[in-house]
Amino acid sequence: MAQERLVAVSYPVDDEYIAINTEVLGGVAQLSFLGGLPQPDQVGALRQADALIGWQLDRELPAGGLAASSRLGFIQLLSAGLDTVDFAAIPPAITVAGNVGAYADPIAEHVMAMTLSLCKHLQAEHAALAKGQFRRGVPSRTLHGAVCGILGFGGIGQATARLMRPFGARIHAVNRSGQTTEPVDWIGRLDDLDQLLAAADVLVITIPLTAATRGLIGARELALMKPGAILVNVARGPIIDEQALYQHLVANPQFCAAIDAWWHEPSDGTGFRTDYPFFDLPNLLGSPHNSGDVAGVLQFAARRAAENTRRFLTGERVQGVASPADYAGLR
């Protein structure tokens, strides 16, 4: 008789998350929730596990737990991004997948909110009204006929396109293949980035942070953009050169940026900071990396992660598989 499959879950769970995982995976595997086990039992469970669902692996797993897991073939992350994963600590035979699309819809809504706020000068006009200035007649921007350039056309990028199109925006996008089944007006590969930048009235950055995309948008790339363009970053801060963006915003007051993902975010006791006085600038709109934080999103992400793990166990094609080489040198 074949040995029963086992899925270990390392992220913190309560009854609701236990129920989600059990509903999706209960018919194909046993579940072991590591958080409630003593460390020796966690190591034992990992040795028997065929798959692992986790979030922050370096904080959740016992030291050496992965190295001793000879059966483990698949790690599914609750998060979509994989730039914080220590791939050097994961045996190369193990497939690692991000939670692609799990947070796409709320993040796309956030992109629209930031874009429309900057298009309609809502911050600036609110501040002017507070000072007694009634500046009727100052023209705002429209998305109708504008080019929305999307750098990274995965789950978030495609969800953004679906919201942009009803406003009359034309969709230009860049992804790895230069192909998509999603309706677009133009699509290219990363080699075509300059063309995307030159055309975009709004540039939305949703591409993952990898060794190749760190510092992808610098002074040269910003100079290719229209003087009155809007840049929205809901991906990772280091994709943009911080100094270059600050200097471009100062030198081009009609250019606007909306930043949700920052260069120096709170982590391990460190606080939030910027190395340049972005918040002195009227053409900067910020949010605290909360674009995906809506009620129920973590439950949705947990279900999606469990479903992808089920695909692995049943031999179906899994989504969001990472190439460890893409992340070499990020940590």
Short mmCIF file of C-alpha atoms in Angstrom, two decimals:
data_model
loop_
_atom_site.label_atom_id
_atom_site.label_comp_id
_atom_site.label_asym_id
_atom_site.label_seq_id
_atom_site.Cartn_x
_atom_site.Cartn_y
_atom_site.Cartn_z
CA MET A 1 0.00 0.00 0.00
CA ALA A 2 1.34 3.46 -0.93
CA GLN A 3 2.32 5.72 1.93
CA GLU A 4 -0.22 8.45 2.62
CA ARG A 5 0.79 11.93 1.51
CA LEU A 6 1.53 14.56 4.17
CA VAL A 7 1.39 18.35 3.91
CA ALA A 8 3.07 20.42 6.62
CA VAL A 9 1.72 23.93 7.29
CA SER A 10 4.19 26.23 9.03
CA TYR A 11 2.44 29.60 9.03
CA PRO A 12 0.36 30.49 12.13
CA VAL A 13 -3.15 29.08 11.94
CA ASP A 14 -6.39 29.26 13.87
CA ASP A 15 -9.53 27.17 13.45
CA GLU A 16 -10.53 29.05 10.31
CA TYR A 17 -7.24 28.40 8.52
CA ILE A 18 -7.20 24.78 9.67
CA ALA A 19 -10.67 24.38 8.16
CA ILE A 20 -9.60 25.98 4.86
CA ASN A 21 -6.61 23.69 4.47
CA THR A 22 -8.58 20.63 5.53
CA GLU A 23 -11.38 21.37 3.08
CA VAL A 24 -9.00 21.74 0.13
CA LEU A 25 -6.40 19.09 0.98
CA GLY A 26 -8.17 16.64 3.26
CA GLY A 27 -9.11 14.31 0.46
CA VAL A 28 -5.56 13.89 -0.85
CA ALA A 29 -3.25 14.24 2.18
CA GLN A 30 -2.91 14.33 5.92
CA LEU A 31 -2.10 17.73 7.43
CA SER A 32 0.44 18.61 10.09
CA PHE A 33 0.25 22.14 11.54
CA LEU A 34 3.76 22.78 12.81
CA GLY A 35 3.05 25.82 14.97
CA GLY A 36 1.51 23.77 17.78
CA LEU A 37 4.27 21.13 17.87
CA PRO A 38 7.49 20.97 19.90
CA GLN A 39 10.58 21.50 17.76
CA PRO A 40 11.60 17.79 17.63
CA ASP A 41 8.11 16.94 16.40
CA GLN A 42 8.32 19.69 13.79
CA VAL A 43 11.52 18.15 12.43
CA GLY A 44 9.84 14.74 12.41
CA ALA A 45 6.83 16.08 10.52
CA LEU A 46 9.05 17.77 7.94
CA ARG A 47 10.90 14.50 7.36
CA GLN A 48 7.61 12.85 6.46
CA ALA A 49 6.11 15.74 4.48
CA ASP A 50 5.64 15.68 0.73
CA ALA A 51 4.75 19.38 0.60
CA LEU A 52 5.03 22.45 2.84
CA ILE A 53 2.88 25.58 2.94
CA GLY A 54 4.61 28.47 4.68
CA TRP A 55 5.02 32.22 4.83
CA GLN A 56 8.29 33.34 6.46
CA LEU A 57 10.23 30.10 6.35
CA ASP A 58 13.32 31.32 8.19
CA ARG A 59 11.14 32.26 11.17
CA GLU A 60 8.73 29.34 11.05
CA LEU A 61 10.96 26.30 10.54
CA PRO A 62 13.44 24.66 12.91
CA ALA A 63 17.10 25.01 11.96
CA GLY A 64 18.09 22.38 9.40
CA GLY A 65 14.52 21.21 9.00
CA LEU A 66 14.52 21.44 5.21
CA ALA A 67 17.87 19.75 4.77
CA ALA A 68 16.56 16.69 6.64
CA SER A 69 13.33 16.52 4.61
CA SER A 70 14.19 13.89 2.02
CA ARG A 71 10.55 13.40 0.94
CA LEU A 72 9.77 17.07 0.53
CA GLY A 73 9.20 17.97 -3.11
CA PHE A 74 7.20 21.20 -3.00
CA ILE A 75 7.09 24.43 -0.99
CA GLN A 76 4.12 26.76 -1.46
CA LEU A 77 4.42 30.29 -0.09
CA LEU A 78 1.43 32.19 1.27
CA SER A 79 3.00 35.36 -0.12
CA ALA A 80 3.12 36.22 -3.81
CA GLY A 81 6.63 37.70 -3.78
CA LEU A 82 9.64 35.44 -3.33
CA ASP A 83 12.41 38.01 -2.85
CA THR A 84 12.65 37.27 0.90
CA VAL A 85 13.12 33.52 0.43
CA ASP A 86 16.58 32.13 1.20
CA PHE A 87 16.87 29.79 -1.77
CA ALA A 88 20.37 28.77 -0.66
CA ALA A 89 18.77 27.03 2.33
CA ILE A 90 16.35 25.04 0.17
CA PRO A 91 17.60 21.82 -1.45
CA PRO A 92 17.60 22.25 -5.25
CA ALA A 93 15.30 19.26 -5.77
CA ILE A 94 12.44 21.09 -4.04
CA THR A 95 10.08 23.15 -6.22
CA VAL A 96 9.12 26.52 -4.73
CA ALA A 97 6.00 28.44 -5.78
CA GLY A 98 4.69 31.89 -4.97
CA ASN A 99 1.01 32.58 -4.38
CA VAL A 100 0.42 34.15 -7.78
CA GLY A 101 -2.70 36.28 -8.05
CA ALA A 102 -3.75 35.82 -4.43
CA TYR A 103 -3.72 39.56 -3.74
CA ALA A 104 -4.26 40.83 -7.28
CA ASP A 105 -7.77 42.28 -7.07
CA PRO A 106 -7.33 44.50 -3.98
CA ILE A 107 -3.92 45.67 -5.19
CA ALA A 108 -5.39 46.58 -8.58
CA GLU A 109 -8.08 48.62 -6.81
CA HIS A 110 -5.33 50.40 -4.88
CA VAL A 111 -3.54 51.17 -8.15
CA MET A 112 -6.73 52.75 -9.48
CA ALA A 113 -7.25 54.78 -6.32
CA MET A 114 -3.72 56.18 -6.40
CA THR A 115 -3.80 56.82 -10.13
CA LEU A 116 -7.13 58.65 -10.06
CA SER A 117 -6.10 60.68 -7.02
CA LEU A 118 -3.05 61.94 -8.89
CA CYS A 119 -4.94 62.41 -12.17
CA LYS A 120 -7.54 64.58 -10.43
CA HIS A 121 -5.08 66.40 -8.12
CA LEU A 122 -7.17 65.40 -5.11
CA GLN A 123 -4.37 65.87 -2.57
CA ALA A 124 -3.31 69.24 -3.93
CA GLU A 125 -6.85 70.61 -4.24
CA HIS A 126 -7.81 69.42 -0.77
CA ALA A 127 -4.75 71.20 0.64
CA ALA A 128 -5.60 74.35 -1.32
CA LEU A 129 -9.19 74.36 -0.06
CA ALA A 130 -7.91 73.99 3.49
CA LYS A 131 -5.95 77.21 2.92
CA GLY A 132 -9.03 79.00 1.54
CA GLN A 133 -7.97 78.69 -2.10
CA PHE A 134 -10.79 77.75 -4.49
CA ARG A 135 -8.88 76.80 -7.62
CA ARG A 136 -11.70 75.91 -9.98
CA GLY A 137 -10.60 75.69 -13.58
CA VAL A 138 -7.25 73.97 -13.01
CA PRO A 139 -7.37 71.14 -15.56
CA SER A 140 -6.98 67.59 -14.37
CA ARG A 141 -6.06 64.49 -16.33
CA THR A 142 -8.24 61.77 -17.79
CA LEU A 143 -7.53 58.11 -18.34
CA HIS A 144 -9.67 58.09 -21.47
CA GLY A 145 -7.27 57.54 -24.35
CA ALA A 146 -4.25 57.43 -22.02
CA VAL A 147 -1.65 54.69 -22.29
CA CYS A 148 -1.41 52.59 -19.15
CA GLY A 149 1.94 50.84 -19.25
CA ILE A 150 2.13 47.78 -17.02
CA LEU A 151 5.59 46.50 -16.17
CA GLY A 152 5.01 42.89 -15.14
CA PHE A 153 1.85 41.39 -16.60
CA GLY A 154 1.06 38.66 -14.11
CA GLY A 155 -1.92 38.47 -11.76
CA ILE A 156 -1.71 42.04 -10.46
CA GLY A 157 -0.88 43.53 -13.84
CA GLN A 158 -3.77 41.77 -15.54
CA ALA A 159 -6.20 42.71 -12.76
CA THR A 160 -5.08 46.33 -13.15
CA ALA A 161 -5.66 46.18 -16.91
CA ARG A 162 -9.21 44.92 -16.37
CA LEU A 163 -9.96 47.98 -14.24
CA MET A 164 -8.16 50.44 -16.50
CA ARG A 165 -9.89 49.41 -19.73
CA PRO A 166 -13.41 50.60 -18.75
CA PHE A 167 -11.93 54.07 -18.18
CA GLY A 168 -10.86 54.12 -21.82
CA ALA A 169 -7.17 53.51 -21.16
CA ARG A 170 -5.05 51.73 -23.74
CA ILE A 171 -3.05 48.86 -22.27
CA HIS A 172 0.63 48.42 -23.06
CA ALA A 173 2.41 45.68 -21.14
CA VAL A 174 5.72 43.92 -20.70
CA ASN A 175 6.20 40.34 -19.52
CA ARG A 176 8.77 37.59 -19.99
CA SER A 177 7.29 36.01 -23.09
CA GLY A 178 5.89 39.03 -24.91
CA GLN A 179 2.62 37.10 -25.23
CA THR A 180 -0.69 37.09 -23.37
CA THR A 181 -4.28 35.97 -23.76
CA GLU A 182 -5.41 39.13 -21.92
CA PRO A 183 -6.72 41.94 -24.19
CA VAL A 184 -3.95 44.51 -24.73
CA ASP A 185 -3.12 47.17 -27.28
CA TRP A 186 0.57 46.25 -27.25
CA ILE A 187 2.76 43.75 -25.44
CA GLY A 188 6.50 43.25 -25.40
CA ARG A 189 9.27 41.63 -23.43
CA LEU A 190 11.64 43.19 -20.92
CA ASP A 191 13.98 44.03 -23.79
CA ASP A 192 11.22 46.37 -25.01
CA LEU A 193 11.11 48.34 -21.75
CA ASP A 194 12.27 51.60 -23.35
CA GLN A 195 9.31 51.52 -25.74
CA LEU A 196 6.91 50.96 -22.85
CA LEU A 197 8.38 53.81 -20.83
CA ALA A 198 8.21 56.29 -23.71
CA ALA A 199 4.56 55.51 -24.44
CA ALA A 200 3.16 55.40 -20.91
CA ASP A 201 0.99 58.14 -19.47
CA VAL A 202 0.67 55.92 -16.40
CA LEU A 203 3.33 53.33 -15.58
CA VAL A 204 2.29 50.63 -13.11
CA ILE A 205 5.10 48.50 -11.70
CA THR A 206 4.00 45.01 -10.70
CA ILE A 207 7.06 43.00 -11.72
CA PRO A 208 8.72 40.79 -9.08
CA LEU A 209 11.95 41.91 -7.43
CA THR A 210 14.72 39.65 -8.73
CA ALA A 211 18.44 40.01 -9.34
CA ALA A 212 17.58 41.25 -12.85
CA THR A 213 14.94 43.80 -11.80
CA ARG A 214 16.75 45.40 -8.84
CA GLY A 215 17.41 49.01 -9.91
CA LEU A 216 15.61 48.41 -13.21
CA ILE A 217 14.13 51.93 -13.21
CA GLY A 218 16.92 54.46 -12.83
CA ALA A 219 17.71 57.95 -14.08
CA ARG A 220 18.02 56.87 -17.71
CA GLU A 221 14.69 55.06 -17.68
CA LEU A 222 12.86 57.91 -15.93
CA ALA A 223 14.23 60.36 -18.51
CA LEU A 224 12.56 58.30 -21.25
CA MET A 225 9.13 58.88 -19.72
CA LYS A 226 6.77 61.72 -20.53
CA PRO A 227 7.29 64.84 -18.37
CA GLY A 228 3.74 64.58 -17.03
CA ALA A 229 3.59 60.81 -16.57
CA ILE A 230 2.39 59.04 -13.41
CA LEU A 231 4.43 56.20 -11.93
CA VAL A 232 2.73 53.75 -9.54
CA ASN A 233 4.81 51.15 -7.68
CA VAL A 234 2.94 48.35 -5.90
CA ALA A 235 5.74 45.79 -6.37
CA ARG A 236 8.99 46.31 -4.41
CA GLY A 237 10.85 49.50 -3.65
CA PRO A 238 14.32 48.48 -4.90
CA ILE A 239 13.03 47.98 -8.44
CA ILE A 240 13.35 51.79 -8.66
CA ASP A 241 16.52 53.68 -7.85
CA GLU A 242 15.49 55.79 -4.85
CA GLN A 243 17.81 58.72 -5.51
CA ALA A 244 16.97 58.82 -9.20
CA LEU A 245 13.23 58.93 -8.52
CA TYR A 246 13.57 61.71 -5.95
CA GLN A 247 15.71 63.82 -8.25
CA HIS A 248 13.33 63.24 -11.16
CA LEU A 249 10.32 64.32 -9.10
CA VAL A 250 12.14 67.50 -8.03
CA ALA A 251 13.28 68.33 -11.55
CA ASN A 252 9.92 67.50 -13.17
CA PRO A 253 7.08 68.88 -11.02
CA GLN A 254 4.43 67.65 -13.50
CA PHE A 255 5.69 64.09 -13.11
CA CYS A 256 3.96 62.22 -10.25
CA ALA A 257 4.72 59.07 -8.32
CA ALA A 258 2.52 56.89 -6.13
CA ILE A 259 4.52 54.56 -3.90
CA ASP A 260 3.08 51.68 -1.91
CA ALA A 261 6.25 49.57 -1.74
CA TRP A 262 9.25 51.32 -0.16
CA TRP A 263 12.98 50.90 -0.01
CA HIS A 264 13.33 50.73 3.77
CA GLU A 265 10.26 49.19 5.37
CA PRO A 266 9.96 48.11 9.04
CA SER A 267 11.58 44.71 9.58
CA ASP A 268 13.16 42.96 12.56
CA GLY A 269 12.83 46.01 14.77
CA THR A 270 13.91 48.58 12.19
CA GLY A 271 11.64 51.51 11.44
CA PHE A 272 10.38 53.03 8.22
CA ARG A 273 12.58 55.62 6.57
CA THR A 274 13.37 57.24 3.25
CA ASP A 275 16.83 58.43 2.34
CA TYR A 276 15.39 61.49 0.60
CA PRO A 277 12.63 63.93 1.68
CA PHE A 278 9.92 62.52 -0.57
CA PHE A 279 7.12 63.75 1.67
CA ASP A 280 8.12 67.36 1.11
CA LEU A 281 7.13 66.94 -2.54
CA PRO A 282 3.62 67.79 -3.77
CA ASN A 283 3.89 65.28 -6.63
CA LEU A 284 4.34 62.24 -4.39
CA LEU A 285 1.53 60.09 -2.98
CA GLY A 286 2.39 57.35 -0.51
CA SER A 287 0.76 54.42 1.27
CA PRO A 288 2.32 52.00 3.80
CA HIS A 289 2.56 48.86 1.62
CA ASN A 290 -1.08 48.12 2.41
CA SER A 291 -2.44 47.80 -1.12
CA GLY A 292 -3.40 44.17 -0.56
CA ASP A 293 -4.71 44.55 2.98
CA VAL A 294 -8.46 44.07 2.75
CA ALA A 295 -10.81 41.97 4.85
CA GLY A 296 -10.68 38.30 3.95
CA VAL A 297 -7.62 38.48 1.72
CA LEU A 298 -5.48 36.18 3.88
CA GLN A 299 -8.20 33.56 3.95
CA PHE A 300 -8.43 33.80 0.17
CA ALA A 301 -4.64 33.51 -0.08
CA ALA A 302 -4.63 30.47 2.23
CA ARG A 303 -7.20 28.73 0.05
CA ARG A 304 -5.31 29.57 -3.12
CA ALA A 305 -2.06 28.26 -1.62
CA ALA A 306 -3.77 25.02 -0.59
CA GLU A 307 -5.28 24.62 -4.06
CA ASN A 308 -1.87 24.99 -5.71
CA THR A 309 -0.44 22.43 -3.29
CA ARG A 310 -3.25 20.07 -4.21
CA ARG A 311 -2.28 20.46 -7.87
CA PHE A 312 1.24 19.34 -7.00
CA LEU A 313 0.01 16.31 -5.08
CA THR A 314 -2.36 15.23 -7.86
CA GLY A 315 0.17 15.71 -10.66
CA GLU A 316 -1.44 18.78 -12.20
CA ARG A 317 0.47 21.82 -13.38
CA VAL A 318 1.25 24.16 -10.49
CA GLN A 319 1.30 27.95 -10.76
CA GLY A 320 3.94 30.46 -9.77
CA VAL A 321 6.99 28.17 -9.86
CA ALA A 322 10.17 30.10 -9.06
CA SER A 323 13.55 29.89 -10.73
CA PRO A 324 16.04 30.11 -7.83
CA ALA A 325 18.66 31.63 -10.13
CA ASP A 326 16.43 34.71 -10.51
CA TYR A 327 16.85 35.48 -6.81
CA ALA A 328 20.59 34.84 -6.43
CA GLY A 329 22.26 37.62 -4.47
CA LEU A 330 19.08 39.34 -3.27
CA ARG A 331 19.57 38.41 0.41
#
